[in-house]
Coordinates of C-alpha atoms and ligand atoms in Angstrom, one line a residue:
X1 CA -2.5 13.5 -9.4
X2 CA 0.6 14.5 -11.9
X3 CA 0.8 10.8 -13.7
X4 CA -2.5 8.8 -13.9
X5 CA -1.3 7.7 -17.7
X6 CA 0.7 4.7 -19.1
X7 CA 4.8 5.3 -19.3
X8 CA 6.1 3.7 -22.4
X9 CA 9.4 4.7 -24.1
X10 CA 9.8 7.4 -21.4
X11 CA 6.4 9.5 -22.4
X12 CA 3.2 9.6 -21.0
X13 CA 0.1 8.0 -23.0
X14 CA -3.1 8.7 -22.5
X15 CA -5.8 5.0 -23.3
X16 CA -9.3 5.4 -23.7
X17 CA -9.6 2.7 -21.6
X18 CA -9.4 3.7 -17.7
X19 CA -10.0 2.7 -14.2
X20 CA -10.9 4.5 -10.5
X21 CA -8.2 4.4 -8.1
X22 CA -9.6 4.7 -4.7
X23 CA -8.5 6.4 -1.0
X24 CA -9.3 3.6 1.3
X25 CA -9.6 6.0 4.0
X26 CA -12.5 8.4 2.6
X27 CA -13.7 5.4 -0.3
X28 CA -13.2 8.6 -2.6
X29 CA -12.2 8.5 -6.0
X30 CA -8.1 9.5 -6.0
X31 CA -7.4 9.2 -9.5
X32 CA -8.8 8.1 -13.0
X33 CA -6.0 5.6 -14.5
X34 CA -5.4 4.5 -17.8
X35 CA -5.4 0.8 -18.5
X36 CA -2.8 -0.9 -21.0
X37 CA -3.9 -3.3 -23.7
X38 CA -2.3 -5.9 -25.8
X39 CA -0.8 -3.2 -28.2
X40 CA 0.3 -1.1 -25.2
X41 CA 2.5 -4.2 -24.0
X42 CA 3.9 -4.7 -27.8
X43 CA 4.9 -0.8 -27.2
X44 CA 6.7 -1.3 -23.9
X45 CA 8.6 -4.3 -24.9
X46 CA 9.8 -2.7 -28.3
X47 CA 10.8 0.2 -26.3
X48 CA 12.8 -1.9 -23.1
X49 CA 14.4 -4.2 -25.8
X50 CA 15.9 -1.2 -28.0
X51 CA 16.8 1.0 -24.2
X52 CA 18.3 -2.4 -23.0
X53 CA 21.0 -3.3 -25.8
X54 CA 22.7 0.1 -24.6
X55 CA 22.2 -0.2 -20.9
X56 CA 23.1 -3.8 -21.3
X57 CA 26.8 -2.6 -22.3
X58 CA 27.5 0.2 -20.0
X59 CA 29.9 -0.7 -17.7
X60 CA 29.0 -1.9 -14.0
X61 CA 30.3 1.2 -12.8
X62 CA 27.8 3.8 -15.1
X63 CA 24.9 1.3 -14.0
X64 CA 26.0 1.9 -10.6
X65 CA 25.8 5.7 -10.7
X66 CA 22.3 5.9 -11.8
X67 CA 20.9 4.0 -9.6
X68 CA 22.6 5.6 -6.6
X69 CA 21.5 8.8 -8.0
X70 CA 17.8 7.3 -8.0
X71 CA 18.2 7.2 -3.9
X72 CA 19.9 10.4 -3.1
X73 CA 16.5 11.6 -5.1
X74 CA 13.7 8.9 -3.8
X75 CA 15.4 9.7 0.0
X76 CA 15.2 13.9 -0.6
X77 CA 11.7 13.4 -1.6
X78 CA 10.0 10.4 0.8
X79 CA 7.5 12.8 2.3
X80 CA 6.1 13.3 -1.4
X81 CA 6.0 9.0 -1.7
X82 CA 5.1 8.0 1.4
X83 CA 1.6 10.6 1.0
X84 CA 0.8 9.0 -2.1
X85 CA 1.4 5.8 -0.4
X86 CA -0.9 6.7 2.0
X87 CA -3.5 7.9 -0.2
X88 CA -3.9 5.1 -2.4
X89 CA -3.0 2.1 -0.3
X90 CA -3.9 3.9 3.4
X91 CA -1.4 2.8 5.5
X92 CA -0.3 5.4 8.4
X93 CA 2.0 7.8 8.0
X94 CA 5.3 6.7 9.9
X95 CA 4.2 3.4 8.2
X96 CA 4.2 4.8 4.5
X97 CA 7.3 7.0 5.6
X98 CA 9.2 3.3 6.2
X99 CA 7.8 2.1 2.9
X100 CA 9.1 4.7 1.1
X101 CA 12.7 4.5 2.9
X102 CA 13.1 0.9 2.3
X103 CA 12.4 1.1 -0.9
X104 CA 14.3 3.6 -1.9
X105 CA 17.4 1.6 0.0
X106 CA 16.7 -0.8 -2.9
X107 CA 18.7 1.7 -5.1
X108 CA 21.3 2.5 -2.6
X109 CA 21.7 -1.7 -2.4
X110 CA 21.6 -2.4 -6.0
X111 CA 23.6 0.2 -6.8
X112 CA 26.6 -1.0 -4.5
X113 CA 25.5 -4.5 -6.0
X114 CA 26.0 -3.5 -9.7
X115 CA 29.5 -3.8 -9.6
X116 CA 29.5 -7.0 -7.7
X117 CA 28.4 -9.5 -10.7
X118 CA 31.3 -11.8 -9.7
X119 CA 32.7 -15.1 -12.1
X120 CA 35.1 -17.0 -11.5
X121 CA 37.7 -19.0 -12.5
X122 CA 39.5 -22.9 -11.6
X123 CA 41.4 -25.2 -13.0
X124 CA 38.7 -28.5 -14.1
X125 CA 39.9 -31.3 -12.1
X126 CA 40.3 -34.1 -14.3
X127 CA 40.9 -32.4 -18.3
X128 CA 43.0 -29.9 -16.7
X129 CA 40.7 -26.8 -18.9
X130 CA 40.3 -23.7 -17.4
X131 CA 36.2 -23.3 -16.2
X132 CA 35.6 -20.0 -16.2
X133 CA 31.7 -18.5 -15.0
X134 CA 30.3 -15.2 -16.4
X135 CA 27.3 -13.6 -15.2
X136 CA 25.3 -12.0 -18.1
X137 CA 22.0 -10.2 -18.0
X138 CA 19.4 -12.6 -18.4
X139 CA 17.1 -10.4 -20.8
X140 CA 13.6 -8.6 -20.6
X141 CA 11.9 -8.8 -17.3
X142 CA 8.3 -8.8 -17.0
X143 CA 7.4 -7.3 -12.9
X144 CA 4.0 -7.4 -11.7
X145 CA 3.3 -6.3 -7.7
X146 CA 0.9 -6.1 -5.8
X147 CA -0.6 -3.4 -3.7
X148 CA 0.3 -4.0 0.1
X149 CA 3.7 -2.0 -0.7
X150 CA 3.3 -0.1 -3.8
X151 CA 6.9 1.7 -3.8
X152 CA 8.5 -0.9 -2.3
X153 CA 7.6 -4.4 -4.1
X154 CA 8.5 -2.3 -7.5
X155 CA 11.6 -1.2 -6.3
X156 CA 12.9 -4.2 -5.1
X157 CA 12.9 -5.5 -8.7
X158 CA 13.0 -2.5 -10.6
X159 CA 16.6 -1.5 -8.8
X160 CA 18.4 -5.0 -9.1
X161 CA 16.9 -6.1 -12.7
X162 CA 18.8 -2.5 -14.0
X163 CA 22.1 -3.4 -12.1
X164 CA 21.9 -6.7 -13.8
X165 CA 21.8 -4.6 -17.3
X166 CA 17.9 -5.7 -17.9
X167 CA 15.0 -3.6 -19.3
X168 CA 11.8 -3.6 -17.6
X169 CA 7.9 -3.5 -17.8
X170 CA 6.1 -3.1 -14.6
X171 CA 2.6 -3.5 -13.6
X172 CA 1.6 -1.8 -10.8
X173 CA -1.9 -3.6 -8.7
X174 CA -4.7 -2.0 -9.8
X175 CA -5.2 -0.8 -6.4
X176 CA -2.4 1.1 -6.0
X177 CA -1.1 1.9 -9.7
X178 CA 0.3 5.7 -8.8
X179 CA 3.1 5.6 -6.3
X180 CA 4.6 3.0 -9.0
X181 CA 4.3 6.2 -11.8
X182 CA 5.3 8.6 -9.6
X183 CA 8.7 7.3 -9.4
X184 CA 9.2 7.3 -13.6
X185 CA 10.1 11.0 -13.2
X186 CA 12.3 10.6 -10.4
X187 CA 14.4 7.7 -12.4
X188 CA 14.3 10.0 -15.9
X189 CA 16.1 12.8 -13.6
X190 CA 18.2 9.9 -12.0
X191 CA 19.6 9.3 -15.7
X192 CA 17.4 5.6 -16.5
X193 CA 17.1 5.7 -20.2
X194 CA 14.1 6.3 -21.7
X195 CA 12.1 2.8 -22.5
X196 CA 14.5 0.7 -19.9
X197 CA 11.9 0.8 -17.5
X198 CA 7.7 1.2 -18.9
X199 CA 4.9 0.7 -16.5
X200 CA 1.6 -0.3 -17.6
X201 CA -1.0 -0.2 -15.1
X202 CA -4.2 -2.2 -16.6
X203 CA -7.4 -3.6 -15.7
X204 CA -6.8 -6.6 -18.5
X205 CA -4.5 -8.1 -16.0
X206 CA -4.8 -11.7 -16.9
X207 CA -4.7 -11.6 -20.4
X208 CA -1.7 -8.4 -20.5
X209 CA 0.4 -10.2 -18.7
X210 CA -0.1 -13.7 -20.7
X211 CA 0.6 -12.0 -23.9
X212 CA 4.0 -10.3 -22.3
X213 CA 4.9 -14.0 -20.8
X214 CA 4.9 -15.3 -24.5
X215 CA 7.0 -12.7 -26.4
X216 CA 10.1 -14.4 -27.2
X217 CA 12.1 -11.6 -26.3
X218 CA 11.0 -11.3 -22.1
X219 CA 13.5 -13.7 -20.4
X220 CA 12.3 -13.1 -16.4
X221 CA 9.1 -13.1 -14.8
X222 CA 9.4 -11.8 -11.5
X223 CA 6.3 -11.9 -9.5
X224 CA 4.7 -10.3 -5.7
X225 CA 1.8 -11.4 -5.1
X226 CA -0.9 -14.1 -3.8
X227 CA 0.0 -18.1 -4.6
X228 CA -2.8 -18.4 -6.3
X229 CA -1.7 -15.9 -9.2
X230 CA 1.7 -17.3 -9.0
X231 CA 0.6 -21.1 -9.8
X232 CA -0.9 -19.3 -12.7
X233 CA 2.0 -17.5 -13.7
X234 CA 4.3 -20.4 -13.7
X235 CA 2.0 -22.1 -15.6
X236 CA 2.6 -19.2 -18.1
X237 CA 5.9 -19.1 -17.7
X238 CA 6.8 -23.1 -18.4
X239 CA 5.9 -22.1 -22.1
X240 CA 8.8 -20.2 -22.7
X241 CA 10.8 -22.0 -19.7
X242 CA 11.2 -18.2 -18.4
X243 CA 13.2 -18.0 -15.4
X244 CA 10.9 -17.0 -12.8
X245 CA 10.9 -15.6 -9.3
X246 CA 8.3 -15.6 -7.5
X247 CA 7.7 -14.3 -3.9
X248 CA 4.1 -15.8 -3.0
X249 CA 1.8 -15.7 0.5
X250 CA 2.8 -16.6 4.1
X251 CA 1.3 -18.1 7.5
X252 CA 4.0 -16.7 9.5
X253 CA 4.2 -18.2 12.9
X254 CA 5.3 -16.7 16.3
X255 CA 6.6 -18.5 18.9
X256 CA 7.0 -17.0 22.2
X257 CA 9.0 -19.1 24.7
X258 CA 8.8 -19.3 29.2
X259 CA 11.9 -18.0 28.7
X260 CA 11.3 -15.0 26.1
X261 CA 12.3 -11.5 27.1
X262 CA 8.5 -10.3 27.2
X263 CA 9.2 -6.5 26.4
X264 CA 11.4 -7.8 23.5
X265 CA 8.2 -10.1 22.8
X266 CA 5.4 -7.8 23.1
X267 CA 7.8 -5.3 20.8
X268 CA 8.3 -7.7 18.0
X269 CA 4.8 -9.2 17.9
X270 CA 3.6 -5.6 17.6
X271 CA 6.2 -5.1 14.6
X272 CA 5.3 -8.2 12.7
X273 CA 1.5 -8.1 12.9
X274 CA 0.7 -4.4 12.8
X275 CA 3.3 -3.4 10.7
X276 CA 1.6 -2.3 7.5
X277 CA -1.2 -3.1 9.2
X278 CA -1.2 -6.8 9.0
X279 CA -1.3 -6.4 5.3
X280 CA 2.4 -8.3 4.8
X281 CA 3.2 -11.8 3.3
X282 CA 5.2 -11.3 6.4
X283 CA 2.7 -10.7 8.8
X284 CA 2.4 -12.6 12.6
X285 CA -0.8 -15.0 11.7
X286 CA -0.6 -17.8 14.4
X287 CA 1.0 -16.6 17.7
X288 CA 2.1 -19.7 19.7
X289 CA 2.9 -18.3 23.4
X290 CA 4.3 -21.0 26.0
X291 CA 1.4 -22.2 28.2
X292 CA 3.1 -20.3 31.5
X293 CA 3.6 -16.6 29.8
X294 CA 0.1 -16.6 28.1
X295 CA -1.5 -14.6 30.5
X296 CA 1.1 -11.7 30.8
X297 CA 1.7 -12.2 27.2
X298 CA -2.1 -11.8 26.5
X299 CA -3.0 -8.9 28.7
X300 CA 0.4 -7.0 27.6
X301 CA -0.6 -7.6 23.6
X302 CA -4.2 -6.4 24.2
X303 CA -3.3 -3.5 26.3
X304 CA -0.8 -2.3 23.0
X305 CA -3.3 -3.1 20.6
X306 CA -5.9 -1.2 21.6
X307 CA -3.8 1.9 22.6
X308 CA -3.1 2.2 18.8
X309 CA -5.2 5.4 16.9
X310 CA -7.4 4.5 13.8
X311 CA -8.2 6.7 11.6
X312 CA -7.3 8.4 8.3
X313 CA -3.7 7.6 7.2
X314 CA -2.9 11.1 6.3
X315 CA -3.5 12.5 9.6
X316 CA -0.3 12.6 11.7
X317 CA -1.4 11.5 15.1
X318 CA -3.1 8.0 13.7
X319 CA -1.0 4.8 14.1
X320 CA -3.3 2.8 11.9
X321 CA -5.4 3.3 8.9
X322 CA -7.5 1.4 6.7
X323 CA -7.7 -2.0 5.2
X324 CA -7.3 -1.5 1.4
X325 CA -10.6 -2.0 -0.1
X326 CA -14.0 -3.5 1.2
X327 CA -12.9 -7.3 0.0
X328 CA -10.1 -7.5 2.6
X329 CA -12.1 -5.8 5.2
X330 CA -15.0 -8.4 5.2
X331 CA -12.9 -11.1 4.6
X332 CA -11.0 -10.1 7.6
X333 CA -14.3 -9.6 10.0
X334 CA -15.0 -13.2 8.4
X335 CA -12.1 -15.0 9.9
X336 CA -12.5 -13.3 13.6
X337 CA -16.5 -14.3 13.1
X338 CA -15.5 -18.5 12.2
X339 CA -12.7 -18.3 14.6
X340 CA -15.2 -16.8 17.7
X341 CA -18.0 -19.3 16.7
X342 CA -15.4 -22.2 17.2
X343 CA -14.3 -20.9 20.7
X344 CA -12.1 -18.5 20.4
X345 CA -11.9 -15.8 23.1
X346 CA -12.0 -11.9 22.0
X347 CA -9.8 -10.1 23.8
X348 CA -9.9 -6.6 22.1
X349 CA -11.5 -5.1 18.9
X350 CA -13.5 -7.1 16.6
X351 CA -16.1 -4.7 15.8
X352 CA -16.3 -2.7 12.4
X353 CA -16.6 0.9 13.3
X354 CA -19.8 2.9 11.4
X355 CA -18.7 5.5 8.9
X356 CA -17.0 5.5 5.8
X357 CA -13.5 3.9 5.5
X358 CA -12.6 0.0 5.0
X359 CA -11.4 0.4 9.1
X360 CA -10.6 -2.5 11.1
X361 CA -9.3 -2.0 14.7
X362 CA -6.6 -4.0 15.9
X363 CA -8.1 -7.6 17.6
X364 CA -6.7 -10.1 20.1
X365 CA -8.2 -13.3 19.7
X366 CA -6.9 -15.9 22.7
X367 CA -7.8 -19.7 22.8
X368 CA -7.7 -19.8 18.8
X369 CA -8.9 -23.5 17.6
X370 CA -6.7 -25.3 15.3
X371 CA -9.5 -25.8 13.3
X372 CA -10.5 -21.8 12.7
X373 CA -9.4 -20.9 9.4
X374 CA -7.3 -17.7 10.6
X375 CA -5.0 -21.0 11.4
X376 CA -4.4 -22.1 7.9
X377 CA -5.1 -19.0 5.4
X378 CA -3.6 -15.6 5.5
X379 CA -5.5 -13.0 7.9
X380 CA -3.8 -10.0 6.0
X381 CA -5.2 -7.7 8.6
X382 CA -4.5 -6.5 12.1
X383 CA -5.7 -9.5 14.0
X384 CA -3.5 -11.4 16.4
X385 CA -4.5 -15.2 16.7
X386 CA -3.3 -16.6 20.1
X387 CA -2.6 -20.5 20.9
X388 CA -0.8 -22.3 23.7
X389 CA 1.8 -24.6 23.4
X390 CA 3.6 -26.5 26.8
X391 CA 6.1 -28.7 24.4
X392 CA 9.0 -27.9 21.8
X393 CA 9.1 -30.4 19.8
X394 CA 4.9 -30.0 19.5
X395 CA 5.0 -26.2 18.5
X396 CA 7.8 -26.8 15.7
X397 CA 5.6 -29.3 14.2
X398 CA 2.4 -27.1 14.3
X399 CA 4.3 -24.5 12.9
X400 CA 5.2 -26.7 10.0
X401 CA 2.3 -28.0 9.5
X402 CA 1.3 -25.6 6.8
X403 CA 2.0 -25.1 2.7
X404 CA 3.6 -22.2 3.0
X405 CA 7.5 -21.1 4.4
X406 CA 7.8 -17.4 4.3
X407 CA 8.7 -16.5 7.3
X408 CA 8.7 -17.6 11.6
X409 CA 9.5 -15.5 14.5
X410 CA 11.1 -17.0 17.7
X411 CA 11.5 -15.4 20.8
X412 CA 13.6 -17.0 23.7
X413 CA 16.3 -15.5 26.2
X414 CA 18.1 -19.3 25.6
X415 CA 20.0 -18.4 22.6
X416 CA 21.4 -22.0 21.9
X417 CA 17.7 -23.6 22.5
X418 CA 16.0 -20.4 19.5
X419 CA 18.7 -21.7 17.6
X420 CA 18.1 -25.2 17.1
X421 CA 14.3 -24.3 16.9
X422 CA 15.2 -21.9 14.2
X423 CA 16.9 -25.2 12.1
X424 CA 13.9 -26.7 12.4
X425 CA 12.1 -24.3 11.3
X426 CA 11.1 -25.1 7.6
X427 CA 10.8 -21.0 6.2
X428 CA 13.3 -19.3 3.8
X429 CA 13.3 -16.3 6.8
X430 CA 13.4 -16.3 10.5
X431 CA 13.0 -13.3 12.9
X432 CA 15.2 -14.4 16.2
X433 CA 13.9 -11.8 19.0
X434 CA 12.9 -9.4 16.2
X435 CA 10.0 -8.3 14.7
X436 CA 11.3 -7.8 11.3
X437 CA 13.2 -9.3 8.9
X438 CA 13.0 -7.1 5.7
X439 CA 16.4 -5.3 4.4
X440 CA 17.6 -5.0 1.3
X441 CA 20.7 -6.7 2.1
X442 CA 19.7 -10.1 3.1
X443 CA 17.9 -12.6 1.2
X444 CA 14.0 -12.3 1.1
X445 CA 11.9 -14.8 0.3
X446 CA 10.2 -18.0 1.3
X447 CA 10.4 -22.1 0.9
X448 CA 7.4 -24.6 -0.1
X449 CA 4.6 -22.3 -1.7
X450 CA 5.8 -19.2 -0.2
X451 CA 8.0 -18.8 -3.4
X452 CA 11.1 -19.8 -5.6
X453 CA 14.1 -17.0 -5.3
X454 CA 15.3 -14.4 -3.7
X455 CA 14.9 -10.5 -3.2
X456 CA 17.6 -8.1 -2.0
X457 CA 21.4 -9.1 -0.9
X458 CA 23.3 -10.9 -3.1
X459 CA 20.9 -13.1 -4.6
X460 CA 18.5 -10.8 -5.4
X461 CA 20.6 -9.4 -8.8
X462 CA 21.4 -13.0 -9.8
X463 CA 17.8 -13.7 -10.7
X464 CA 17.7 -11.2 -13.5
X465 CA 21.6 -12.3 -14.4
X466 CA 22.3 -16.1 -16.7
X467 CA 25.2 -18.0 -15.6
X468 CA 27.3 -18.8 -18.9
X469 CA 30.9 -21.3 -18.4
X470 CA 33.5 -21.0 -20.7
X471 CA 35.4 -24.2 -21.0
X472 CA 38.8 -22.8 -22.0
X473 CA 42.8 -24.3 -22.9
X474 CA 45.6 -21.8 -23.4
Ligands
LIG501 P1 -2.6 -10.8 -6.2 O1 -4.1 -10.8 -6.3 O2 -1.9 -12.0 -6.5 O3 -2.1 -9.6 -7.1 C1 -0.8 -9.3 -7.3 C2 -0.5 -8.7 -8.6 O4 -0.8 -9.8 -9.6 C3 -1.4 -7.5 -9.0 O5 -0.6 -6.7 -9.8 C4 -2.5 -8.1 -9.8 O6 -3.0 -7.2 -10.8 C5 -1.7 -9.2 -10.6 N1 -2.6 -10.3 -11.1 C6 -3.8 -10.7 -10.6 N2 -4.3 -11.7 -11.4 C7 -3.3 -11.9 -12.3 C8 -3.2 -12.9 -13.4 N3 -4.2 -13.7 -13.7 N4 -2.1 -12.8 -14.2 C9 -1.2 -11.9 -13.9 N5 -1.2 -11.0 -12.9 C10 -2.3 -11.0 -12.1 O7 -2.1 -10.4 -4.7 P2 -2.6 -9.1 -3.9 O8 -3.9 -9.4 -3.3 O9 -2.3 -7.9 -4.6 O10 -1.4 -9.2 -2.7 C11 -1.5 -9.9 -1.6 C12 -0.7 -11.2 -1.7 O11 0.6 -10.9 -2.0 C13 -0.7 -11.9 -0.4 O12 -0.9 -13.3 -0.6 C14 0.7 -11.7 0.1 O13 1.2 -12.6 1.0 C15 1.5 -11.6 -1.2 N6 2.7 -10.9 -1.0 C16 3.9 -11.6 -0.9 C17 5.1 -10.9 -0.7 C18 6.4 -11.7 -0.7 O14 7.4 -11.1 -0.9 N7 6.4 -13.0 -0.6 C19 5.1 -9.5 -0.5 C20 3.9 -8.8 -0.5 C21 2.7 -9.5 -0.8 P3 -4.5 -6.5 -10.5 O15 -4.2 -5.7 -9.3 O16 -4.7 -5.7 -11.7 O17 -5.4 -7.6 -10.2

């Protein structure tokens, strides 16, 4: 691996301090990383607050051109990103290929976005003053990811925080520190000043972090990840009153309607369950299927499922590859266990393959109880949990029913009737007869404790932007 060392002020440094990165596919040793510490962070903040006063009053326009220049270079070389992707997180190829696409649209969108930081102006109603509303960058960001998409979760923040005119410090999950370092070079050659953007993989997580959330100068905390860490970081962050955003876990549910195109169906439950294998705050975890389609719906699902190849990511002809570390694998093979001993049905999979690998194989499980507790907490692996439904009004409440608002997926060929249901739907995303809702030009993110703000289209640049008004007379 090129860049296994911490990227402060635009050099490499080396700690004394490191940590293994692993392939999840051969539970080899990839890499040897360094790990930052407190004085590292002190380092990185210096160096994005003196890079940030500069790129801070560039024009819109200059902004703009860098980060377009940091696609035209991330889409010549996605072959080179979405290996490493593969090799430290293990998804599949055509899987780490769309990683590494979408994420590098990030740029392409933020850099069209840039020059987009609209005010405006009006006359005040009553005093007959002039209001007029600036956006202004909000100040140092603090962005820590997690490891499900490690190109993509960075660049999602790293791209609009720098159209906004922020500096940055990154940390990469410790899983998957490298794709995150790989890209420094990329935005060097792309023109980012040195020290606007630092990354600081670490093993000190907890306490790194803290100590960045309580320098007066960081302004943003912008958080991917679980909603456990994210209670924790807004706890951090209500010290300085940071602005945070924070894009948390999901329970996504699918509802497949009597009505439902099944092709369409089958197609989209396949997307949002086995894309990145399950591993997706968006993934499918409770599939509702309308009481007269079950059957077809079932044997069609299991029949898709289990024509999918696992096996090593890297090699070309596998659809699926491993689970990212031993945790998530068991913890995965736990929920099919609780959910079978309480009655579920096994339609496919289920069995841990011998062999070296944190494999899973795609599962069906039918006749899910509401009681299993695939039902209530993230599955985060390539199990499909079937229920039944006969009633609307019932399946909109049981999708409700549940802390989380990330996103729901509704299939029906009554487009009035998916509409209403998608109203009622309490999530910040819905997937109507698709599979997928990512794209860097809509609004991601999620309601309840799913998250607070948005990523991508519009939105996403105003959470590293301040809102000032100028009450004005001339
Ligand atoms: P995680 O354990 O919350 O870790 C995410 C990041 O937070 C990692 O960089 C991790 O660093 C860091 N972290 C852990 N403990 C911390 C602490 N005390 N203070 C500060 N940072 C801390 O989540 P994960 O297991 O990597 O990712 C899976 C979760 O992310 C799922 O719940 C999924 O739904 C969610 N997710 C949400 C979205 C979304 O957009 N809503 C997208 C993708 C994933 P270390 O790696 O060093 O521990």
């Amino acid at each position: 691996m090129d860049h296994t060392d911490l990227y402060i002020n635009g050099t490499w440094h080396k700690t004394d301090e490191r940590f293994d990165v692993i392939n999840p596919a051969t539970e080899q040793v990839l890499a040897s990383v360094a790990s930052a510490g407190i004085a590292d962070a002190d380092a990185a903040l210096d160096a994005a607050q003196a890079a940030m006063a500069d790129w801070a009053a560039r024009t819109p326009r200059q902004r703009s051109e860098v980060l377009r220049r940091a696609w035209e270079l991330m889409t010549a070389r996605l072959d080179h990103f979405a290996r490493l992707i593969t090799l430290e997180n293990g998804k599949a190829g055509a899987d780490a290929r769309g990683e590494a696409t979408y994420a590098a649209e990030f740029f392409r969108w933020f850099a069209e976005e840039a020059v987009r930081a609209d005010g405006m102006i009006a006359h005040a109603p009553a005093s007959g003053a002039r209001i007029m509303v600036l956006n202004k960058p909000a100040g140092l960001a603090v962005l820590i990811t997690p490891w499900n998409y490690p190109a993509a979760m960075g660049t999602r923040k790293i791209a609009p925080a720098l159209a906004a005119g922020c500096g940055v410090i990154i940390k990469p999950a410790s899983e998957t520190p490298l794709t995150m370092l790989a890209l420094m070079p990329l935005l060097e050659e792309a023109g980012v000043p040195a020290g606007l953007v630092n990354v600081l993989p670490s093993k000190k997580t907890g306490a790194l972090v803290d100590h960045m959330l309580h320098d007066p100068r960081v302004r943003v905390v912008s958080f991917t990840g679980s909603t456990g860490v994210g209670r924790k970081l807004l706890k951090s962050a209500a010290d300085q009153v940071l602005k945070p955003a924070m894009e948390l876990g999901g329970n996504a549910p699918v509802i497949v309607f009597d009505d439902a195109d099944m092709d369409v169906a089958i197609e989209g439950t396949m997307l949002a369950k086995m894309r990145n294998l399950g591993e997706a705050c968006t993934a499918a975890n409770r599939i509702y299927v309308h009481e007269a389609v079950a059957p077809e719906y079932i044997r069609r699902l299991s029949a898709a499922m289990s024509a999918l190849k696992v096996g090593d990511g890297s090699d070309p002809s596998v659809d699926v590859g491993p689970l990212v570390n031993a945790a998530t694998r068991d913890k995965v093979a736990e929920f099919v266990a609780d959910a079978l001993a309480k009655g579920a049905k096994l339609e496919c999979g289920g069995v841990v393959p011998d062999g070296r690998g944190f494999f899973y194989p795609p599962t069906v499980l039918s006749n899910v109880p509401e009681t299993a507790d695939c039902v209530h907490d993230e599955i985060f692996g390539p199990v499909a949990a079937i229920q039944t439904f006969t009633d609307q009004g019932d399946v909109i409440a049981r999708a409700n029913a549940t802390e989380y608002g990330l996103v729901a997926y509704v299939f029906s060929g009554d487009f009035k009737r998916a509409l209403q249901v998608c109203e009622r739907l309490d999530y910040g995303m819905v997937g109507l007869n698709r599979g997928l809702v990512s794209d860097p030009a809509a609004p991601f993110g999620g309601t309840k404790q799913s998250g607070l703000g948005r990523e991508g289209g519009h939105e996403g640049m105003l959470e590293f932007m301040e809102t000032q008004y100028i009450s004005a007379s001339w």
